[in-house]
Coordinates of C-alpha atoms and ligand atoms in Angstrom, one line a residue:
X814 CA -14.7 -125.1 -92.6
X815 CA -14.4 -126.4 -96.2
X816 CA -11.9 -129.1 -96.4
X817 CA -8.2 -128.6 -97.2
X818 CA -6.4 -131.1 -99.3
X819 CA -8.0 -134.6 -99.6
X820 CA -5.0 -136.0 -101.4
X821 CA -1.8 -137.8 -100.8
X822 CA 1.6 -136.6 -102.2
X823 CA 3.2 -139.4 -104.0
X824 CA 6.0 -139.0 -106.6
X825 CA 5.4 -135.3 -106.9
X826 CA 1.7 -135.7 -107.7
X827 CA -1.4 -135.0 -105.5
X828 CA -3.5 -138.2 -105.8
X829 CA -6.5 -139.7 -104.0
X830 CA -6.2 -142.4 -101.4
X831 CA -6.7 -146.0 -102.4
X832 CA -9.2 -146.5 -99.5
X833 CA -11.0 -143.3 -100.3
X834 CA -11.3 -140.9 -97.4
X835 CA -11.7 -140.8 -93.7
X836 CA -13.2 -138.2 -91.4
X837 CA -11.2 -135.7 -89.4
X838 CA -12.8 -134.4 -86.3
X839 CA -12.7 -131.1 -84.3
X840 CA -11.9 -132.2 -80.7
X841 CA -13.4 -129.0 -79.3
X842 CA -16.8 -129.6 -80.8
X843 CA -16.7 -133.3 -81.8
X844 CA -18.0 -132.3 -85.2
X845 CA -16.6 -133.8 -88.4
X846 CA -14.5 -131.1 -90.1
X847 CA -14.3 -132.9 -93.4
X848 CA -12.5 -135.7 -95.2
X849 CA -8.8 -136.7 -95.6
X850 CA -7.2 -139.1 -98.0
X851 CA -7.0 -142.6 -96.8
X852 CA -4.0 -144.4 -98.1
X853 CA -3.9 -148.2 -98.6
X854 CA -0.9 -150.5 -98.8
X855 CA -0.5 -149.9 -102.6
X856 CA -0.3 -146.2 -102.0
X857 CA 2.4 -146.7 -99.4
X858 CA 4.2 -149.1 -101.8
X859 CA 4.2 -146.4 -104.5
X860 CA 5.4 -143.7 -102.1
X861 CA 8.3 -145.9 -100.9
X862 CA 9.2 -146.8 -104.5
X863 CA 9.2 -143.1 -105.5
X864 CA 11.4 -142.2 -102.6
X865 CA 13.8 -145.1 -103.4
X866 CA 13.9 -144.0 -107.0
X867 CA 14.5 -140.3 -106.2
X868 CA 17.4 -141.3 -103.9
X869 CA 19.0 -143.9 -106.2
X870 CA 18.4 -142.3 -109.6
X871 CA 18.6 -138.6 -109.2
X872 CA 21.2 -136.1 -108.0
X873 CA 19.2 -135.0 -104.9
X874 CA 21.6 -136.6 -102.4
X875 CA 24.5 -134.8 -104.0
X876 CA 22.9 -131.4 -104.9
X877 CA 23.1 -129.5 -101.7
X878 CA 22.2 -126.2 -103.3
X879 CA 19.0 -127.6 -104.7
X880 CA 18.1 -129.0 -101.2
X881 CA 18.8 -125.7 -99.5
X882 CA 16.7 -123.9 -102.2
X883 CA 13.7 -126.2 -101.8
X884 CA 13.7 -126.0 -98.0
X885 CA 13.8 -122.2 -98.0
X886 CA 11.0 -122.2 -100.6
X887 CA 9.0 -124.5 -98.4
X888 CA 9.5 -122.3 -95.3
X889 CA 8.4 -119.2 -97.4
X890 CA 5.5 -121.0 -98.9
X891 CA 4.3 -122.2 -95.5
X892 CA 4.7 -118.7 -94.2
X893 CA 2.6 -117.3 -97.0
X894 CA -0.3 -119.6 -96.0
X895 CA 0.3 -119.4 -92.2
X896 CA -3.1 -117.9 -91.4
X897 CA -5.0 -120.8 -93.1
X898 CA -2.7 -123.3 -91.6
X899 CA -3.3 -121.7 -88.2
X900 CA -7.1 -122.2 -88.4
X901 CA -6.6 -125.8 -89.5
X902 CA -4.3 -126.5 -86.6
X903 CA -6.6 -125.0 -84.1
X904 CA -9.7 -126.9 -85.5
X905 CA -8.0 -130.2 -86.1
X906 CA -5.5 -130.6 -83.3
X907 CA -7.4 -128.5 -80.8
X908 CA -4.3 -126.5 -80.4
X909 CA -4.8 -123.3 -78.5
X910 CA -4.5 -120.3 -80.8
X911 CA -1.7 -118.7 -78.7
X912 CA 0.5 -121.8 -79.2
X913 CA 0.2 -121.5 -83.0
X914 CA 2.3 -118.3 -82.8
X915 CA 5.1 -120.5 -81.2
X916 CA 5.8 -124.2 -81.1
X917 CA 2.5 -125.4 -82.7
X918 CA 3.1 -123.7 -86.1
X919 CA 5.1 -120.5 -86.5
X920 CA 8.3 -121.5 -84.8
X921 CA 8.7 -124.9 -86.6
X922 CA 8.0 -123.2 -89.9
X923 CA 10.6 -120.5 -89.2
X924 CA 13.0 -123.2 -87.9
X925 CA 13.2 -124.8 -91.4
X926 CA 15.9 -122.2 -91.9
X927 CA 18.2 -124.1 -89.5
X928 CA 18.6 -127.4 -91.4
X929 CA 18.9 -125.4 -94.7
X930 CA 21.6 -123.2 -93.2
X931 CA 23.3 -126.2 -91.7
X932 CA 23.4 -128.1 -95.0
X933 CA 24.8 -125.0 -96.7
X934 CA 27.8 -124.7 -94.4
X935 CA 28.3 -128.3 -93.4
X936 CA 31.7 -130.0 -93.8
X937 CA 30.5 -133.0 -95.9
X938 CA 34.1 -134.3 -96.1
X939 CA 36.8 -134.0 -93.5
X940 CA 40.4 -134.7 -94.5
X941 CA 42.3 -136.4 -91.6
X942 CA 45.5 -136.1 -93.5
X943 CA 48.2 -138.7 -94.3
X944 CA 49.3 -141.2 -91.6
X945 CA 50.6 -144.7 -91.6
X946 CA 48.2 -146.8 -89.5
X947 CA 49.5 -150.4 -89.4
X948 CA 52.5 -149.3 -91.4
X949 CA 50.5 -148.4 -94.6
X950 CA 50.9 -144.7 -95.7
X951 CA 47.3 -143.5 -96.2
X952 CA 45.3 -140.4 -96.9
X953 CA 42.1 -140.6 -94.8
X954 CA 38.9 -138.8 -95.5
X955 CA 35.7 -138.9 -93.5
X956 CA 32.6 -138.4 -95.6
X957 CA 29.1 -137.8 -94.3
X958 CA 26.3 -139.1 -96.5
X959 CA 22.5 -139.5 -96.2
X960 CA 21.1 -142.8 -95.2
X961 CA 18.7 -143.1 -98.2
X962 CA 15.0 -143.4 -97.7
X963 CA 13.7 -142.2 -94.4
X964 CA 10.3 -143.3 -93.1
X965 CA 8.9 -140.6 -90.8
X966 CA 6.0 -141.5 -88.5
X967 CA 4.5 -138.7 -86.4
X968 CA 1.9 -138.1 -83.7
X969 CA -1.0 -135.7 -83.5
X970 CA -0.1 -133.5 -80.5
X971 CA 2.3 -131.0 -82.2
X972 CA 1.7 -132.1 -85.8
X973 CA 3.7 -129.4 -87.6
X974 CA 6.5 -129.3 -85.1
X975 CA 7.2 -133.0 -85.2
X976 CA 6.7 -133.4 -89.0
X977 CA 8.9 -130.4 -89.9
X978 CA 11.6 -131.2 -87.4
X979 CA 11.9 -134.6 -89.2
X980 CA 11.5 -133.7 -92.9
X981 CA 13.6 -130.5 -92.6
X982 CA 16.9 -132.2 -91.5
X983 CA 16.2 -135.5 -93.3
X984 CA 15.8 -133.7 -96.6
X985 CA 18.6 -131.2 -95.9
X986 CA 21.0 -134.1 -95.2
X987 CA 20.1 -135.5 -98.7
X988 CA 17.7 -138.3 -97.8
X989 CA 14.3 -138.8 -99.5
X990 CA 11.3 -139.2 -97.2
X991 CA 7.9 -140.9 -96.8
X992 CA 6.0 -139.1 -94.1
X993 CA 3.1 -141.0 -92.4
X994 CA 1.3 -138.6 -90.0
X995 CA -1.1 -139.5 -87.2
X996 CA -4.7 -140.3 -88.3
X997 CA -6.0 -137.7 -85.9
X998 CA -4.4 -134.7 -87.7
X999 CA -4.3 -135.6 -91.4
X1000 CA -5.1 -132.1 -92.8
X1001 CA -2.1 -130.6 -91.1
X1002 CA 0.1 -132.9 -93.0
X1003 CA -1.9 -133.0 -96.2
X1004 CA -1.7 -129.2 -96.5
X1005 CA 2.1 -129.3 -96.2
X1006 CA 1.9 -131.9 -99.1
X1007 CA -0.3 -129.7 -101.2
X1008 CA 2.0 -126.7 -100.6
X1009 CA 5.1 -128.7 -101.5
X1010 CA 3.4 -129.9 -104.8
X1011 CA 2.1 -126.5 -105.8
X1012 CA 4.7 -124.1 -104.6
X1013 CA 8.1 -125.7 -104.4
X1014 CA 10.7 -127.2 -106.7
X1015 CA 11.2 -130.5 -104.7
X1016 CA 11.8 -133.1 -107.4
X1017 CA 9.2 -135.9 -107.7
X1018 CA 9.6 -138.6 -105.0
X1019 CA 11.9 -136.7 -102.8
X1020 CA 9.1 -136.1 -100.2
X1021 CA 5.9 -138.2 -100.1
X1022 CA 3.1 -137.7 -97.6
X1023 CA 0.7 -140.5 -97.0
X1024 CA -2.2 -139.9 -94.6
X1025 CA -4.1 -143.0 -93.5
X1026 CA -6.7 -144.0 -90.9
X1027 CA -5.0 -147.4 -90.4
X1028 CA -2.0 -147.5 -88.0
X1029 CA -0.8 -150.5 -89.9
X1030 CA 0.4 -148.2 -92.7
X1031 CA 3.0 -147.0 -90.2
X1032 CA 3.9 -150.5 -89.3
X1033 CA 4.4 -151.4 -93.0
X1034 CA 6.6 -148.4 -93.5
X1035 CA 8.8 -149.4 -90.5
X1036 CA 9.3 -152.9 -91.8
X1037 CA 9.8 -152.1 -95.5
X1038 CA 13.2 -153.3 -96.7
X1039 CA 13.5 -150.4 -99.1
X1040 CA 13.4 -147.9 -96.2
X1041 CA 16.9 -147.3 -94.7
X1042 CA 15.9 -145.4 -91.5
X1043 CA 12.8 -144.8 -89.5
X1044 CA 12.3 -141.6 -87.6
X1045 CA 9.5 -142.1 -85.2
X1046 CA 7.8 -139.9 -82.6
X1047 CA 5.0 -141.2 -80.5
X1048 CA 4.3 -143.4 -77.5
X1049 CA 6.9 -145.7 -76.0
X1050 CA 4.7 -148.7 -76.6
X1051 CA 4.5 -147.9 -80.4
X1052 CA 8.2 -147.1 -80.4
X1053 CA 8.9 -150.6 -79.2
X1054 CA 6.8 -152.0 -82.1
X1055 CA 8.6 -149.8 -84.6
X1056 CA 11.9 -150.9 -83.3
X1057 CA 10.9 -154.6 -83.6
X1058 CA 9.6 -154.1 -87.1
X1059 CA 12.8 -152.3 -88.1
X1060 CA 14.9 -155.0 -86.6
X1061 CA 14.2 -157.5 -89.4
X1062 CA 16.1 -155.3 -91.9
X1063 CA 18.5 -153.8 -89.3
X1064 CA 17.5 -150.3 -90.3
X1065 CA 18.6 -147.2 -88.4
X1066 CA 15.9 -146.3 -85.8
X1067 CA 15.5 -142.9 -84.3
X1068 CA 12.9 -142.6 -81.5
X1069 CA 11.3 -139.7 -79.7
X1070 CA 8.9 -141.2 -77.1
X1071 CA 7.0 -140.6 -74.0
X1072 CA 7.9 -138.9 -70.7
X1073 CA 6.9 -138.4 -67.1
X1074 CA 9.2 -135.5 -66.3
X1075 CA 9.8 -134.1 -62.9
X1076 CA 9.6 -130.4 -61.8
X1077 CA 11.8 -130.3 -58.7
X1078 CA 11.3 -127.4 -56.2
X1079 CA 14.2 -127.0 -53.8
X1080 CA 13.6 -125.8 -50.2
X1081 CA 14.9 -122.2 -50.9
X1082 CA 12.7 -121.7 -54.0
X1083 CA 10.0 -119.1 -54.5
X1084 CA 7.1 -121.5 -54.1
X1085 CA 4.6 -119.2 -55.8
X1086 CA 6.7 -118.7 -58.9
X1087 CA 7.5 -122.4 -59.1
X1088 CA 3.9 -123.5 -58.7
X1089 CA 2.7 -121.0 -61.3
X1090 CA 5.3 -122.2 -63.8
X1091 CA 4.4 -125.9 -63.1
X1092 CA 0.7 -125.2 -63.5
X1093 CA 1.2 -123.4 -66.8
X1094 CA 3.5 -126.1 -68.1
X1095 CA 1.3 -129.1 -67.4
X1096 CA -1.8 -127.4 -68.9
X1097 CA -0.2 -126.2 -72.1
X1098 CA -2.2 -127.8 -74.9
X1099 CA -4.1 -129.8 -72.2
X1100 CA -0.9 -131.6 -71.1
X1101 CA -0.4 -133.2 -74.5
X1102 CA 3.3 -132.7 -74.8
X1103 CA 5.9 -135.4 -74.2
X1104 CA 8.3 -133.1 -72.5
X1105 CA 5.9 -131.3 -70.2
X1106 CA 6.7 -131.7 -66.5
X1107 CA 3.9 -133.8 -64.9
X1108 CA 5.3 -134.6 -61.4
X1109 CA 5.8 -131.7 -59.1
X1110 CA 8.4 -132.7 -56.5
X1111 CA 8.3 -130.3 -53.5
X1112 CA 9.9 -130.2 -50.0
X1113 CA 7.9 -132.3 -47.6
X1114 CA 7.7 -129.4 -45.0
X1115 CA 6.2 -127.2 -47.7
X1116 CA 3.9 -129.8 -49.2
X1117 CA 0.6 -128.3 -48.0
X1118 CA 1.6 -124.8 -49.2
X1119 CA 2.7 -126.2 -52.5
X1120 CA -0.6 -128.0 -53.1
X1121 CA -2.5 -124.9 -52.2
X1122 CA -0.4 -122.7 -54.5
X1123 CA -0.5 -125.1 -57.5
X1124 CA -4.3 -125.6 -57.1
X1125 CA -4.7 -121.8 -57.1
X1126 CA -2.6 -121.5 -60.2
X1127 CA -4.3 -124.4 -62.0
X1128 CA -7.7 -123.1 -61.3
X1129 CA -6.7 -119.8 -62.9
X1130 CA -5.5 -121.3 -66.2
X1131 CA -7.4 -120.1 -69.2
X1132 CA -9.2 -123.3 -70.1
X1133 CA -11.7 -123.9 -72.9
X1134 CA -12.2 -123.1 -76.5
X1135 CA -8.9 -123.4 -78.3
X1136 CA -9.8 -120.7 -80.8
X1137 CA -10.0 -118.1 -78.0
X1138 CA -6.7 -116.2 -78.0
X1139 CA -6.5 -116.4 -74.2
X1140 CA -6.8 -120.2 -73.9
X1141 CA -3.8 -122.2 -72.8
X1142 CA -5.6 -125.5 -72.0
X1143 CA -7.9 -126.7 -74.7
X1144 CA -9.5 -130.1 -75.4
X1145 CA -7.8 -133.5 -75.6
X1146 CA -7.5 -134.9 -79.1
X1147 CA -10.1 -137.6 -79.0
X1148 CA -12.7 -139.4 -76.9
X1149 CA -10.2 -142.2 -76.6
X1150 CA -7.5 -139.9 -75.1
X1151 CA -10.1 -138.3 -72.8
X1152 CA -11.2 -141.8 -71.6
X1153 CA -7.6 -142.7 -71.1
X1154 CA -6.9 -139.7 -68.9
X1155 CA -10.1 -140.3 -67.0
X1156 CA -9.0 -143.8 -66.4
X1157 CA -5.8 -142.5 -64.7
X1158 CA -7.8 -140.0 -62.7
X1159 CA -10.0 -142.7 -61.3
X1160 CA -6.9 -144.9 -60.7
X1161 CA -5.2 -142.1 -58.7
X1162 CA -8.1 -142.1 -56.3
X1163 CA -8.1 -145.9 -55.9
X1164 CA -4.3 -145.6 -55.3
X1165 CA -5.0 -143.3 -52.3
X1166 CA -4.7 -139.9 -54.1
X1167 CA -7.0 -136.9 -53.7
X1168 CA -7.9 -134.2 -56.2
X1169 CA -6.8 -130.7 -55.2
X1170 CA -8.8 -129.5 -58.2
X1171 CA -10.3 -131.0 -61.3
X1172 CA -10.8 -134.7 -61.7
X1173 CA -12.9 -135.1 -64.7
X1174 CA -14.9 -133.4 -67.4
X1175 CA -15.9 -129.8 -66.8
X1176 CA -19.6 -129.2 -66.1
X1177 CA -19.9 -126.7 -69.0
X1178 CA -18.7 -129.0 -71.7
X1179 CA -21.4 -131.3 -73.0
X1180 CA -19.4 -131.5 -76.2
X1181 CA -15.7 -131.5 -76.8
X1182 CA -13.0 -133.8 -75.4
X1183 CA -12.2 -131.7 -72.3
X1184 CA -10.7 -132.7 -69.0
X1185 CA -10.3 -130.1 -66.2
X1186 CA -6.8 -129.1 -65.1
X1187 CA -6.3 -131.5 -62.3
X1188 CA -3.9 -131.6 -59.3
X1189 CA -3.5 -135.0 -57.6
X1190 CA -2.1 -135.0 -54.0
X1191 CA -1.3 -137.7 -51.5
X1192 CA 0.5 -140.2 -53.8
X1193 CA 4.0 -141.5 -53.7
X1194 CA 6.2 -142.1 -56.7
X1195 CA 5.4 -145.8 -56.8
X1196 CA 1.7 -145.2 -57.7
X1197 CA 0.9 -145.9 -61.3
X1198 CA -0.6 -142.4 -61.7
X1199 CA 2.8 -141.1 -60.7
X1200 CA 4.8 -143.4 -63.0
X1201 CA 2.9 -143.8 -66.2
X1202 CA 2.4 -141.2 -68.9
X1203 CA -1.2 -139.7 -68.7
X1204 CA -0.9 -137.2 -71.5
X1205 CA -3.5 -134.8 -70.0
X1206 CA -3.6 -131.6 -67.9
X1207 CA -2.8 -133.6 -64.8
X1208 CA -0.1 -132.8 -62.2
X1209 CA 0.9 -135.2 -59.4
X1210 CA 2.4 -133.5 -56.4
X1211 CA 5.1 -135.6 -54.6
X1212 CA 7.1 -134.8 -51.4
X1213 CA 10.9 -135.0 -51.1
X1214 CA 13.2 -134.9 -48.1
X1215 CA 16.1 -132.8 -49.5
X1216 CA 18.1 -132.5 -52.7
X1217 CA 19.3 -136.1 -53.0
X1218 CA 15.8 -137.4 -52.3
X1219 CA 14.4 -135.1 -55.0
X1220 CA 17.0 -136.4 -57.5
X1221 CA 16.1 -140.0 -56.5
X1222 CA 12.4 -139.4 -57.1
X1223 CA 12.9 -137.5 -60.3
X1224 CA 15.2 -140.3 -61.7
X1225 CA 12.9 -143.1 -60.4
X1226 CA 11.1 -143.4 -63.8
X1227 CA 11.3 -145.5 -66.9
X1228 CA 11.4 -142.2 -68.8
X1229 CA 14.1 -139.5 -69.1
X1230 CA 12.9 -136.9 -71.5
X1231 CA 12.9 -133.6 -69.6
X1232 CA 12.9 -131.9 -66.2
X1233 CA 12.9 -128.7 -64.3
X1234 CA 14.7 -127.4 -61.2
X1235 CA 13.6 -124.3 -59.3
X1236 CA 15.8 -122.9 -56.5
X1237 CA 17.0 -119.5 -55.2
X1238 CA 20.7 -120.6 -55.2
X1239 CA 21.4 -121.0 -58.9
X1240 CA 24.6 -123.0 -58.4
X1241 CA 22.8 -125.4 -56.2
X1242 CA 19.9 -125.7 -58.6
X1243 CA 22.4 -126.4 -61.4
X1244 CA 24.1 -129.1 -59.4
X1245 CA 20.8 -130.8 -58.9
X1246 CA 20.0 -130.4 -62.6
X1247 CA 23.3 -132.1 -63.4
X1248 CA 22.2 -135.2 -61.5
X1249 CA 18.9 -135.6 -63.4
X1250 CA 18.9 -138.4 -66.0
X1251 CA 17.0 -136.6 -68.8
X1252 CA 17.7 -135.1 -72.1
X1253 CA 16.6 -131.5 -71.5
X1254 CA 16.5 -129.6 -68.1
X1255 CA 15.3 -126.1 -67.4
X1256 CA 16.7 -124.3 -64.4
X1257 CA 14.5 -121.5 -63.0
X1258 CA 12.4 -121.3 -66.1
X1259 CA 15.1 -121.4 -68.8
X1260 CA 13.9 -122.4 -72.3
X1261 CA 15.7 -125.3 -74.0
X1262 CA 13.4 -125.5 -77.1
X1263 CA 15.3 -123.9 -80.0
X1264 CA 16.2 -124.9 -83.6
X1265 CA 19.9 -125.1 -82.7
X1266 CA 19.4 -127.1 -79.5
X1267 CA 19.2 -131.0 -79.6
X1268 CA 16.1 -132.5 -78.1
X1269 CA 15.6 -136.1 -77.0
X1270 CA 15.3 -138.6 -74.2
X1271 CA 17.3 -140.9 -71.9
X1272 CA 16.0 -144.3 -71.0
X1273 CA 12.6 -145.3 -72.5
X1274 CA 12.1 -141.7 -73.8
X1275 CA 13.9 -142.5 -76.9
X1276 CA 17.1 -143.0 -78.9
X1277 CA 18.8 -140.1 -80.7
X1278 CA 18.3 -136.4 -80.9
X1279 CA 16.0 -134.1 -82.9
X1280 CA 16.9 -130.6 -83.9
X1281 CA 20.3 -128.8 -83.5
X1282 CA 23.4 -130.1 -85.3
X1283 CA 23.0 -133.5 -83.5
X1284 CA 19.5 -133.7 -85.1
X1285 CA 20.9 -133.0 -88.5
X1286 CA 23.6 -135.6 -88.1
X1287 CA 21.1 -138.2 -87.0
X1288 CA 20.2 -138.4 -90.7
X1289 CA 23.8 -139.0 -91.9
X1290 CA 25.9 -142.1 -92.4
X1291 CA 29.6 -142.0 -91.9
X1292 CA 31.9 -143.3 -94.6
X1293 CA 35.7 -143.4 -94.4
X1294 CA 37.8 -143.3 -97.6
X1295 CA 41.3 -144.5 -97.1
X1296 CA 43.6 -144.0 -100.1
X1297 CA 47.1 -145.5 -100.2
X1298 CA 49.7 -142.9 -100.8
X1299 CA 52.4 -143.5 -103.4
X1300 CA 50.7 -146.4 -105.2
X1301 CA 48.3 -144.7 -107.7
X1302 CA 48.9 -142.0 -110.3
X1303 CA 48.8 -138.7 -108.4
X1304 CA 47.5 -135.5 -110.1
Ligands
NAD675 P1 1.2 -143.3 -81.1 O1 2.4 -144.0 -80.7 O2 -0.2 -143.9 -80.8 O3 1.2 -143.0 -82.6 C1 2.2 -142.2 -83.2 C2 2.3 -142.6 -84.7 O4 2.6 -144.0 -84.9 C3 1.0 -142.4 -85.5 O5 1.3 -141.8 -86.7 C4 0.4 -143.8 -85.6 O6 -0.5 -143.9 -86.7 C5 1.7 -144.6 -85.8 N1 1.6 -146.0 -85.4 C6 0.7 -146.6 -84.5 N2 1.0 -147.9 -84.4 C7 2.1 -148.1 -85.2 C8 2.8 -149.3 -85.4 N3 2.6 -150.4 -84.9 N4 3.9 -149.1 -86.3 C9 4.2 -148.0 -86.8 N5 3.5 -146.8 -86.6 C10 2.4 -146.9 -85.8 O7 1.3 -141.8 -80.4 P2 0.2 -140.7 -80.4 O8 -0.9 -141.1 -79.5 O9 -0.1 -140.3 -81.8 O10 1.1 -139.5 -79.6 C11 1.2 -139.4 -78.3 C12 2.5 -140.0 -77.8 O11 3.6 -139.4 -78.5 C13 2.8 -139.7 -76.3 O12 3.3 -140.9 -75.7 C14 3.9 -138.7 -76.4 O13 4.7 -138.6 -75.2 C15 4.6 -139.0 -77.6 N6 5.4 -137.9 -78.1 C16 6.7 -137.9 -78.0 C17 7.4 -136.8 -78.4 C18 8.9 -136.7 -78.3 O14 9.6 -135.9 -79.0 N7 9.5 -137.5 -77.4 C19 6.8 -135.7 -79.1 C20 5.4 -135.8 -79.3 C21 4.7 -136.9 -78.8

């Protein structure tokens, strides 16, 4: 593959990185795909200055029609190049081809329509009418305004989904943006930057994209006093650092973090259907999804049957080359992530667990960062392998003693991102779902992911919501204008 853009997008121009370039690697083959622009601190400084200037000195934040036009142009331009973007996403992120027709690429591109449409019909000012609070006759108006400069920091696992679900609403709301993508997937972001520069009317500085090998570029963005809000998706540990860095200037922090979500199977559920769904979920993109359910919580009396059913389902998952249209479970992103997952697999055994299937690298893969779809049985929810985010195709099967116990186990987690309940009695399953402390719950296979649905976590899974109207309003300040009635000249 010849390399896509090796440039940064700063102040409307495609420019080389101050530190030259760094390699981007194909996780399925371990081969270097090519080079990406490597930003230094001076590049970031110019990007923030450009975003600041575009916000403070242009009409961008007031010109809703221009913003809507640019976002629709971007959606169309990305759509025009979708086949090239698909190949880059498969090669660089190890994303299974089938997922690029949905959440890995096509869906987030299409979903740019949502923030554009929302901005177009949004009530930017709401008149509360005249009242006399504290005895002063006043006309009250509530105005929604953008924050200013948004620093967006994103991970590698769903590079387009996370980036577009940030820049779409942030820009639609009238902010300007500096996007700092993950070092593992620089081309996915750089190509969006090139397309913005070449094919859209975004004014200079409104959107800047700064790829960098060094994580400290993200840290600098989070602490920069000229940045008004940080929108971060990544691990909970990094989210904590971002929050600390942002605290010095009390900037708005929006966090989408990790998860350890539970898939609860009630005693009346169709065990086969539930186990098939659980296996498909946890192996999607090799388990590298924050909201994937990674703990299967089944009735104790059906534990053995559940392990057998989920092992059979996991063993049948199409696993291997992500460019194969049948593959659901491809490689992990890097040797580091593969070693991290292997660490948790080894830990699970020392904690008393046993593999129903999988447990390490597949025999056929002497290259590529693959880990087999793995079922771990025999642990309780206090094991570290059951509590900590593994971020691989690894399912821990836990036993429950009835609905309340299942709820207790599901909620016994520092995280609260997502969850699933399967049961034949829908009302009972819905009652259990209501007791789960998590941001998105699927009942019997329902799909919560949609442009108009807010997504986010409870507890240490994050602060705030992405997507939907709530996700758009995350990027808005609230201002109240209170005008005394009868004192000024009325027109
Ligand atoms: P990560 O936290 O290592 O990195 C995320 C981003 O933060 C990268 O761009 C990285 O360069 C940057 N970064 C690293 N250190 C930083 C610092 N000190 N200050 C500022 N930025 C810094 O995460 P990852 O390994 O890229 O992604 C995997 C994690 O992301 C998982 O924990 C997963 O659950 C989480 N995730 C969450 C969601 C969600 O919506 N909740 C979505 C996708 C991924």
